[in-house]
């Protein structure tokens, strides 16, 4: 398994970690009606939920990007670096989201997007 493939697992775990942060941010979590509880969150818990939802949206393009980059025979080091940077930016993104730092959050989101575009385009037409 390459480092980039391992980054897929890491990002998936980060995504579910954010859901855990949201669920346990306030007392009263109801596992029988989790969506009602999550929809009632405010503050950091609500922002953790939003970061989780955004991360779920980012999963499929990232996963596809890693696979496409491998298929395009990009140098493995470049694929791995892009995947690692993507994960780091998404981790920072989540921190900035939860701590309500919108501008920094947007910047880290943008860098992660560039990493994913690199992967999705086969290394910006790397051949």
mmCIF file of C-alpha atoms in Angstrom:
data_model
loop_
_atom_site.group_PDB
_atom_site.id
_atom_site.type_symbol
_atom_site.label_atom_id
_atom_site.label_comp_id
_atom_site.label_asym_id
_atom_site.label_seq_id
_atom_site.Cartn_x
_atom_site.Cartn_y
_atom_site.Cartn_z
ATOM 1 C CA UNK A 1 0.000 0.000 0.000
ATOM 2 C CA UNK A 2 1.383 3.403 -0.917
ATOM 3 C CA UNK A 3 1.501 6.362 1.445
ATOM 4 C CA UNK A 4 -1.161 8.056 -0.678
ATOM 5 C CA UNK A 5 -3.505 5.084 -0.293
ATOM 6 C CA UNK A 6 -2.853 5.187 3.444
ATOM 7 C CA UNK A 7 -3.810 8.893 3.365
ATOM 8 C CA UNK A 8 -7.247 7.819 2.094
ATOM 9 C CA UNK A 9 -7.698 5.836 5.299
ATOM 10 C CA UNK A 10 -6.371 8.718 7.392
ATOM 11 C CA UNK A 11 -8.784 11.218 5.832
ATOM 12 C CA UNK A 12 -11.696 8.846 6.286
ATOM 13 C CA UNK A 13 -10.834 8.419 9.970
ATOM 14 C CA UNK A 14 -10.448 12.185 10.385
ATOM 15 C CA UNK A 15 -13.915 12.620 8.894
ATOM 16 C CA UNK A 16 -15.493 10.292 11.426
ATOM 17 C CA UNK A 17 -13.416 11.790 14.211
ATOM 18 C CA UNK A 18 -15.077 15.123 13.518
ATOM 19 C CA UNK A 19 -18.488 13.455 13.872
ATOM 20 C CA UNK A 20 -17.373 12.155 17.263
ATOM 21 C CA UNK A 21 -16.297 15.627 18.340
ATOM 22 C CA UNK A 22 -19.719 16.954 17.347
ATOM 23 C CA UNK A 23 -21.606 14.147 19.111
ATOM 24 C CA UNK A 24 -19.733 14.538 22.374
ATOM 25 C CA UNK A 25 -19.518 18.334 22.368
ATOM 26 C CA UNK A 26 -22.615 18.654 24.528
ATOM 27 C CA UNK A 27 -24.434 16.462 27.017
ATOM 28 C CA UNK A 28 -27.564 14.693 25.976
ATOM 29 C CA UNK A 29 -26.466 12.779 22.877
ATOM 30 C CA UNK A 30 -29.331 10.495 21.883
ATOM 31 C CA UNK A 31 -28.206 7.508 19.829
ATOM 32 C CA UNK A 32 -31.840 6.688 19.032
ATOM 33 C CA UNK A 33 -32.338 10.087 17.385
ATOM 34 C CA UNK A 34 -28.830 11.295 16.534
ATOM 35 C CA UNK A 35 -29.861 13.665 13.756
ATOM 36 C CA UNK A 36 -32.243 15.567 16.029
ATOM 37 C CA UNK A 37 -29.448 16.010 18.555
ATOM 38 C CA UNK A 38 -26.888 17.020 15.915
ATOM 39 C CA UNK A 39 -29.309 19.535 14.388
ATOM 40 C CA UNK A 40 -29.704 21.180 17.796
ATOM 41 C CA UNK A 41 -25.977 21.787 18.297
ATOM 42 C CA UNK A 42 -24.574 25.283 18.678
ATOM 43 C CA UNK A 43 -21.062 26.727 18.778
ATOM 44 C CA UNK A 44 -18.073 24.413 18.471
ATOM 45 C CA UNK A 45 -20.198 21.288 18.253
ATOM 46 C CA UNK A 46 -22.154 22.704 15.336
ATOM 47 C CA UNK A 47 -18.955 23.770 13.575
ATOM 48 C CA UNK A 48 -17.457 20.288 14.144
ATOM 49 C CA UNK A 49 -20.557 18.826 12.493
ATOM 50 C CA UNK A 50 -20.189 21.207 9.564
ATOM 51 C CA UNK A 51 -16.494 20.286 9.251
ATOM 52 C CA UNK A 52 -17.517 16.608 9.262
ATOM 53 C CA UNK A 53 -20.090 17.209 6.535
ATOM 54 C CA UNK A 54 -17.599 19.123 4.396
ATOM 55 C CA UNK A 55 -15.038 16.379 4.887
ATOM 56 C CA UNK A 56 -17.569 13.782 3.745
ATOM 57 C CA UNK A 57 -18.059 15.860 0.591
ATOM 58 C CA UNK A 58 -14.284 15.972 0.050
ATOM 59 C CA UNK A 59 -13.798 12.221 0.444
ATOM 60 C CA UNK A 60 -14.926 11.027 -2.993
ATOM 61 C CA UNK A 61 -12.899 13.537 -5.043
ATOM 62 C CA UNK A 62 -9.806 12.891 -2.922
ATOM 63 C CA UNK A 63 -10.152 9.124 -3.155
ATOM 64 C CA UNK A 64 -10.647 9.370 -6.918
ATOM 65 C CA UNK A 65 -7.724 11.760 -7.227
ATOM 66 C CA UNK A 66 -5.321 9.373 -5.541
ATOM 67 C CA UNK A 67 -6.447 6.516 -7.783
ATOM 68 C CA UNK A 68 -6.286 8.653 -10.951
ATOM 69 C CA UNK A 69 -2.804 9.893 -10.055
ATOM 70 C CA UNK A 70 -1.623 6.305 -9.676
ATOM 71 C CA UNK A 71 -3.155 5.367 -13.015
ATOM 72 C CA UNK A 72 -1.429 8.318 -14.709
ATOM 73 C CA UNK A 73 1.955 7.017 -13.549
ATOM 74 C CA UNK A 74 2.893 10.202 -11.720
ATOM 75 C CA UNK A 75 6.052 9.813 -9.667
ATOM 76 C CA UNK A 76 5.029 8.108 -6.440
ATOM 77 C CA UNK A 77 6.794 10.746 -4.370
ATOM 78 C CA UNK A 78 4.659 13.488 -5.950
ATOM 79 C CA UNK A 79 1.462 11.532 -5.357
ATOM 80 C CA UNK A 80 2.424 10.853 -1.743
ATOM 81 C CA UNK A 81 3.384 14.472 -1.074
ATOM 82 C CA UNK A 82 0.130 15.784 -2.562
ATOM 83 C CA UNK A 83 -1.900 13.297 -0.512
ATOM 84 C CA UNK A 84 -0.023 14.097 2.707
ATOM 85 C CA UNK A 85 -0.389 17.841 2.144
ATOM 86 C CA UNK A 86 -4.087 17.359 1.395
ATOM 87 C CA UNK A 87 -4.588 15.521 4.703
ATOM 88 C CA UNK A 88 -2.590 18.091 6.660
ATOM 89 C CA UNK A 89 -4.539 20.962 5.105
ATOM 90 C CA UNK A 90 -7.818 19.215 5.875
ATOM 91 C CA UNK A 91 -6.735 18.683 9.482
ATOM 92 C CA UNK A 92 -5.845 22.368 9.790
ATOM 93 C CA UNK A 93 -9.114 23.204 8.002
ATOM 94 C CA UNK A 94 -11.073 21.283 10.646
ATOM 95 C CA UNK A 95 -9.209 23.025 13.469
ATOM 96 C CA UNK A 96 -9.893 26.448 11.954
ATOM 97 C CA UNK A 97 -13.532 25.512 11.342
ATOM 98 C CA UNK A 98 -14.110 24.414 14.932
ATOM 99 C CA UNK A 99 -12.261 27.445 16.321
ATOM 100 C CA UNK A 100 -14.291 29.774 14.047
ATOM 101 C CA UNK A 101 -11.397 31.236 12.044
ATOM 102 C CA UNK A 102 -13.100 31.620 8.674
ATOM 103 C CA UNK A 103 -10.311 33.220 6.613
ATOM 104 C CA UNK A 104 -7.673 30.712 7.697
ATOM 105 C CA UNK A 105 -10.190 27.920 7.162
ATOM 106 C CA UNK A 106 -10.790 29.076 3.601
ATOM 107 C CA UNK A 107 -7.064 29.307 2.874
ATOM 108 C CA UNK A 108 -6.415 25.765 4.091
ATOM 109 C CA UNK A 109 -9.427 24.563 2.084
ATOM 110 C CA UNK A 110 -7.974 26.220 -1.027
ATOM 111 C CA UNK A 111 -4.557 24.582 -0.632
ATOM 112 C CA UNK A 112 -6.238 21.203 -0.122
ATOM 113 C CA UNK A 113 -8.263 21.831 -3.279
ATOM 114 C CA UNK A 114 -5.079 22.530 -5.251
ATOM 115 C CA UNK A 115 -3.575 19.271 -3.988
ATOM 116 C CA UNK A 116 -6.678 17.406 -5.042
ATOM 117 C CA UNK A 117 -6.707 19.077 -8.465
ATOM 118 C CA UNK A 118 -3.087 18.017 -8.911
ATOM 119 C CA UNK A 119 -4.111 14.437 -8.218
ATOM 120 C CA UNK A 120 -7.310 14.541 -10.295
ATOM 121 C CA UNK A 121 -5.616 15.999 -13.370
ATOM 122 C CA UNK A 122 -2.821 13.476 -13.365
ATOM 123 C CA UNK A 123 -0.340 15.954 -11.935
ATOM 124 C CA UNK A 124 -1.534 18.949 -13.964
ATOM 125 C CA UNK A 125 -0.966 16.963 -17.133
ATOM 126 C CA UNK A 126 2.224 15.408 -15.825
ATOM 127 C CA UNK A 127 3.337 13.022 -18.584
#
